[in-house]
Short mmCIF file of C-alpha atoms and ligand atoms in Angstrom, two decimals:
data_model
loop_
_atom_site.label_atom_id
_atom_site.label_comp_id
_atom_site.label_asym_id
_atom_site.label_seq_id
_atom_site.Cartn_x
_atom_site.Cartn_y
_atom_site.Cartn_z
CA MET A 1047 11.73 12.86 11.67
CA LEU A 1048 15.53 13.09 12.00
CA GLN A 1049 17.12 11.04 14.78
CA LEU A 1050 20.76 10.99 15.69
CA THR A 1051 21.93 8.29 18.05
CA HIS A 1052 25.35 8.00 19.65
CA ILE A 1053 27.03 10.16 17.06
CA GLU A 1054 30.82 10.43 17.31
CA LYS A 1055 32.92 12.44 14.90
CA THR A 1056 36.72 12.64 14.91
CA TYR A 1057 38.76 14.86 12.55
CA THR A 1058 42.22 13.52 11.81
CA SER A 1059 44.97 15.70 10.32
CA GLY A 1060 48.33 13.98 10.29
CA GLU A 1061 49.05 12.74 13.81
CA VAL A 1062 46.48 14.98 15.40
CA GLN A 1063 42.99 13.70 16.21
CA LEU A 1064 40.21 15.94 17.33
CA ARG A 1065 36.98 14.55 18.77
CA ALA A 1066 34.47 17.09 17.42
CA LEU A 1067 31.28 15.29 18.53
CA LYS A 1068 30.95 13.06 21.56
CA ASP A 1069 27.93 10.77 21.94
CA VAL A 1070 25.47 13.20 20.51
CA ASN A 1071 21.79 12.19 20.60
CA LEU A 1072 19.24 14.37 18.92
CA ASP A 1073 15.63 14.00 17.86
CA ILE A 1074 14.11 16.59 15.54
CA ARG A 1075 10.39 16.17 15.24
CA ALA A 1076 8.44 17.06 12.13
CA GLY A 1077 7.52 20.75 11.83
CA THR A 1078 9.55 21.90 14.84
CA MET A 1079 12.25 24.58 14.94
CA VAL A 1080 15.36 23.64 16.86
CA ALA A 1081 18.13 26.08 17.70
CA LEU A 1082 21.70 24.81 18.02
CA CYS A 1083 23.75 27.13 20.25
CA GLY A 1084 27.28 27.06 21.51
CA PRO A 1085 30.58 28.92 21.21
CA SER A 1086 32.65 28.92 18.03
CA GLY A 1087 34.38 25.56 17.64
CA SER A 1088 31.84 23.67 19.72
CA GLY A 1089 30.83 21.42 16.80
CA LYS A 1090 27.71 23.12 15.39
CA SER A 1091 28.72 23.01 11.78
CA THR A 1092 30.05 19.50 12.20
CA LEU A 1093 26.68 18.37 13.59
CA LEU A 1094 24.75 20.24 10.82
CA ASN A 1095 26.86 18.55 8.13
CA ILE A 1096 25.82 15.18 9.53
CA CYS A 1097 22.12 16.25 9.85
CA GLY A 1098 22.27 17.47 6.24
CA LEU A 1099 23.71 14.12 5.06
CA LEU A 1100 26.76 15.99 3.73
CA ASP A 1101 29.22 14.06 5.90
CA HIS A 1102 29.18 10.27 6.23
CA ASP A 1103 32.37 9.92 8.12
CA TYR A 1104 31.00 9.46 11.64
CA SER A 1105 30.05 6.63 13.90
CA GLY A 1106 26.58 6.18 15.33
CA GLU A 1107 23.22 6.09 13.61
CA VAL A 1108 21.25 8.67 11.60
CA CYS A 1109 17.62 7.90 10.94
CA PHE A 1110 15.58 10.05 8.53
CA ALA A 1111 11.79 9.66 8.23
CA GLY A 1112 11.94 6.38 10.02
CA GLU A 1113 14.73 4.88 7.88
CA VAL A 1114 18.27 4.25 9.06
CA LEU A 1115 20.71 5.78 6.57
CA ARG A 1116 23.18 3.47 5.01
CA LYS A 1117 25.82 6.16 4.49
CA SER A 1118 25.34 5.68 0.78
CA HIS A 1119 26.05 8.76 -1.30
CA ARG A 1120 23.27 7.81 -3.71
CA GLN A 1121 20.64 7.57 -1.01
CA SER A 1122 21.86 10.74 0.69
CA MET A 1123 21.87 12.69 -2.55
CA LYS A 1124 18.29 11.72 -3.28
CA ILE A 1125 17.13 12.69 0.23
CA ARG A 1126 19.02 15.99 0.07
CA ARG A 1127 17.52 16.87 -3.30
CA THR A 1128 13.92 16.04 -2.38
CA GLN A 1129 13.55 16.40 1.38
CA LEU A 1130 16.23 18.81 2.64
CA GLY A 1131 16.93 22.52 2.19
CA PHE A 1132 20.03 24.50 3.18
CA VAL A 1133 20.68 28.05 4.28
CA PHE A 1134 24.25 29.26 5.03
CA GLN A 1135 25.82 32.27 6.59
CA LYS A 1136 27.33 33.48 3.28
CA PHE A 1137 24.13 32.87 1.31
CA ASN A 1138 25.90 30.58 -1.18
CA LEU A 1139 23.92 31.60 -4.22
CA VAL A 1140 25.28 30.74 -7.64
CA PRO A 1141 26.74 34.07 -8.79
CA VAL A 1142 26.15 33.62 -12.52
CA MET A 1143 22.49 32.77 -12.03
CA THR A 1144 19.63 35.19 -11.49
CA ALA A 1145 17.48 35.10 -8.36
CA PHE A 1146 14.88 33.21 -10.40
CA GLU A 1147 17.45 30.65 -11.62
CA ASN A 1148 18.89 30.14 -8.14
CA VAL A 1149 15.42 29.39 -6.73
CA ALA A 1150 14.50 27.22 -9.72
CA PHE A 1151 17.58 25.03 -9.36
CA PRO A 1152 16.20 22.47 -6.83
CA LEU A 1153 13.02 22.06 -8.84
CA LEU A 1154 14.86 21.51 -12.10
CA LEU A 1155 17.06 18.93 -10.36
CA ASN A 1156 13.91 17.13 -9.34
CA GLY A 1157 12.68 17.10 -12.93
CA MET A 1158 9.75 19.40 -12.56
CA LYS A 1159 8.17 20.77 -15.76
CA GLU A 1160 9.00 24.33 -16.84
CA GLY A 1161 5.59 25.86 -16.41
CA GLU A 1162 5.23 24.50 -12.91
CA VAL A 1163 8.77 25.62 -12.05
CA ARG A 1164 7.93 29.16 -13.15
CA ARG A 1165 4.68 29.22 -11.16
CA ARG A 1166 6.35 27.94 -8.00
CA VAL A 1167 9.47 30.08 -8.19
CA MET A 1168 7.54 33.29 -8.83
CA GLY A 1169 5.17 32.36 -5.96
CA MET A 1170 8.15 31.81 -3.66
CA LEU A 1171 9.90 34.99 -4.69
CA ASP A 1172 6.69 36.89 -4.12
CA HIS A 1173 6.51 35.34 -0.67
CA VAL A 1174 9.92 36.61 0.29
CA GLY A 1175 9.16 40.04 -1.20
CA LEU A 1176 11.48 39.83 -4.16
CA SER A 1177 9.29 39.19 -7.22
CA GLN A 1178 10.52 42.43 -8.86
CA PHE A 1179 14.15 41.29 -8.52
CA SER A 1180 13.71 37.90 -10.21
CA ASN A 1181 16.11 38.80 -13.03
CA TYR A 1182 18.84 40.21 -10.73
CA ARG A 1183 22.09 38.39 -10.19
CA PRO A 1184 23.23 38.08 -6.52
CA ASP A 1185 25.88 40.84 -6.83
CA ARG A 1186 23.12 43.39 -7.44
CA LEU A 1187 21.21 42.37 -4.33
CA SER A 1188 21.84 43.39 -0.67
CA GLY A 1189 22.91 40.76 1.90
CA GLY A 1190 19.34 40.57 3.27
CA GLN A 1191 17.91 40.22 -0.24
CA GLN A 1192 20.45 37.46 -1.05
CA GLN A 1193 19.52 35.60 2.13
CA ARG A 1194 15.82 35.85 1.10
CA VAL A 1195 16.62 34.29 -2.19
CA ALA A 1196 18.56 31.54 -0.33
CA ILE A 1197 15.55 30.94 1.92
CA ALA A 1198 13.24 30.80 -1.13
CA ARG A 1199 15.66 28.24 -2.67
CA ALA A 1200 15.77 26.21 0.56
CA LEU A 1201 11.95 25.97 0.79
CA VAL A 1202 10.79 25.93 -2.81
CA HIS A 1203 10.66 22.13 -3.12
CA GLN A 1204 8.78 21.86 0.19
CA PRO A 1205 11.48 19.96 2.05
CA LYS A 1206 10.78 18.16 5.37
CA LEU A 1207 13.81 19.69 7.00
CA VAL A 1208 15.84 22.92 6.51
CA ILE A 1209 19.35 23.12 7.83
CA ALA A 1210 20.57 26.64 8.52
CA ASP A 1211 24.15 27.37 9.63
CA GLU A 1212 24.32 30.84 11.22
CA PRO A 1213 21.84 32.31 8.72
CA THR A 1214 21.82 35.79 10.29
CA ALA A 1215 25.52 36.12 11.16
CA SER A 1216 26.32 38.20 8.10
CA LEU A 1217 23.35 40.50 8.44
CA ASP A 1218 22.60 43.72 10.37
CA SER A 1219 20.16 43.37 13.22
CA VAL A 1220 17.07 44.76 11.49
CA THR A 1221 17.58 42.53 8.46
CA ALA A 1222 18.37 39.57 10.73
CA LYS A 1223 15.06 40.01 12.50
CA GLN A 1224 13.14 39.99 9.18
CA ILE A 1225 15.03 36.87 8.05
CA ILE A 1226 14.21 35.05 11.29
CA GLU A 1227 10.53 35.94 11.04
CA LEU A 1228 10.48 34.92 7.40
CA MET A 1229 11.99 31.51 8.21
CA LYS A 1230 9.59 30.97 11.06
CA ASN A 1231 6.48 31.95 9.04
CA LEU A 1232 7.38 29.94 5.92
CA GLY A 1233 8.36 26.99 8.06
CA MET A 1234 4.99 27.08 9.87
CA GLU A 1235 3.06 27.41 6.59
CA GLN A 1236 4.85 24.48 4.96
CA LYS A 1237 5.19 22.45 8.18
CA THR A 1238 8.95 22.29 7.63
CA ALA A 1239 11.25 21.40 10.48
CA PHE A 1240 14.34 23.62 11.03
CA ILE A 1241 17.60 23.11 12.67
CA VAL A 1242 19.42 26.41 13.00
CA ALA A 1243 22.88 27.05 14.35
CA SER A 1244 22.83 30.51 15.76
CA HIS A 1245 24.18 32.89 18.46
CA ASP A 1246 21.31 35.15 17.84
CA ASP A 1247 18.94 35.47 20.85
CA ARG A 1248 16.08 36.50 18.59
CA MET A 1249 16.53 33.31 16.65
CA THR A 1250 16.51 31.07 19.72
CA ARG A 1251 13.44 32.88 21.02
CA HIS A 1252 11.53 31.81 17.91
CA CYS A 1253 12.53 28.17 18.29
CA ASP A 1254 10.60 25.38 19.94
CA ARG A 1255 13.73 23.94 21.45
CA VAL A 1256 17.25 25.07 22.22
CA VAL A 1257 20.07 22.58 22.11
CA GLU A 1258 23.44 23.71 23.50
CA LEU A 1259 26.74 22.28 22.38
CA LYS A 1260 30.07 22.67 24.12
CA ASP A 1261 33.27 20.90 23.06
CA GLY A 1262 31.22 18.45 21.05
CA VAL A 1263 28.83 17.50 23.86
CA ILE A 1264 25.13 18.43 24.20
CA LEU A 1265 24.97 20.32 27.46
CA GLN A 1266 21.34 20.90 28.09
CA GLU A 1267 18.07 21.08 26.36
CA SER A 1268 15.47 23.56 27.16
CA ALA A 1269 11.94 23.38 25.87
CA LEU A 1270 10.67 26.86 25.20
CA CYS A 1271 7.14 28.02 24.86
CA ILE A 1272 6.27 29.29 21.43
CA ALA A 1273 5.29 32.93 21.55
P1 LIG B 691 31.30 25.55 15.16
O1 LIG B 691 30.50 25.44 13.88
O2 LIG B 691 30.48 25.38 16.41
O3 LIG B 691 32.11 26.75 15.19
P2 LIG B 691 32.83 23.34 13.98
O4 LIG B 691 31.90 22.21 13.84
O5 LIG B 691 33.12 24.11 12.76
O6 LIG B 691 32.31 24.27 15.16
O7 LIG B 691 34.20 22.80 14.60
C1 LIG B 691 34.28 21.93 15.70
C2 LIG B 691 35.73 21.55 15.91
O8 LIG B 691 36.19 20.76 14.85
C3 LIG B 691 36.68 22.78 15.99
O9 LIG B 691 37.64 22.51 16.93
C4 LIG B 691 37.22 22.84 14.61
O10 LIG B 691 38.53 23.42 14.61
C5 LIG B 691 37.29 21.39 14.17
N1 LIG B 691 37.11 21.16 12.73
C6 LIG B 691 36.07 21.60 12.04
N2 LIG B 691 36.19 21.24 10.72
C7 LIG B 691 37.38 20.59 10.61
C8 LIG B 691 38.10 19.94 9.54
N3 LIG B 691 37.61 19.90 8.32
N4 LIG B 691 39.28 19.35 9.88
C9 LIG B 691 39.77 19.35 11.11
N5 LIG B 691 39.14 19.96 12.17
C10 LIG B 691 37.98 20.53 11.96
MG1 LIG B 692 30.20 26.79 12.39
#
């Protein structure tokens, strides 16, 4: 569903050049959960930004749903809005919006009618166990609750692929475990593929594949059995 071929990424600041990704090849199949591991600075976020069509400044080829991307912002924006979802370490909810409004946002962007938006958002909030908090702003929610809202937002428009950058890194271990299980279960229900950067063993255990990055190079790939 998402294929990266011979991806190279170099950051330039002044005279200094840093090769952040070196000949990265990756194939994420529909409905699978892929963990991206590796030490800090190994290039995980750089790779996720390319997978999420947020960064076009690379060489190599990105193919989404059988189509080679033209690095056009217009095309990327449309794919992001309709087919991708994002979860970040710091939740990244809009602080002035309620939980309901944060989750509704992707649907409104896609032009869905109000009644259908309400039905879908309340269904999703119920799924993540937060229906009674729909009118709360993020600052009144715990970290785990905020991440649940973020997961609801990432999945509400039934994207083909969710990109998660260290989604449990800001959470305590009990909450992290719940968040991992929630992502796994929702992903399986909706047949969504995930690529998740994580140091968390519990996360990688739930994944179908583990891809390890070091200094911008993919080291090894292990196919795990799904428990
Ligand atoms: P990770 O997410 O695995 O910690 P990153 O993708 O953030 O790794 O970073 C990979 C390398 O690229 C690091 O050496 C980092 O310092 C560098 N880097 C990341 N973002 C930038 C940037 N915007 N400008 C310059 N260098 C960057
Ligand atoms: Mg990172």
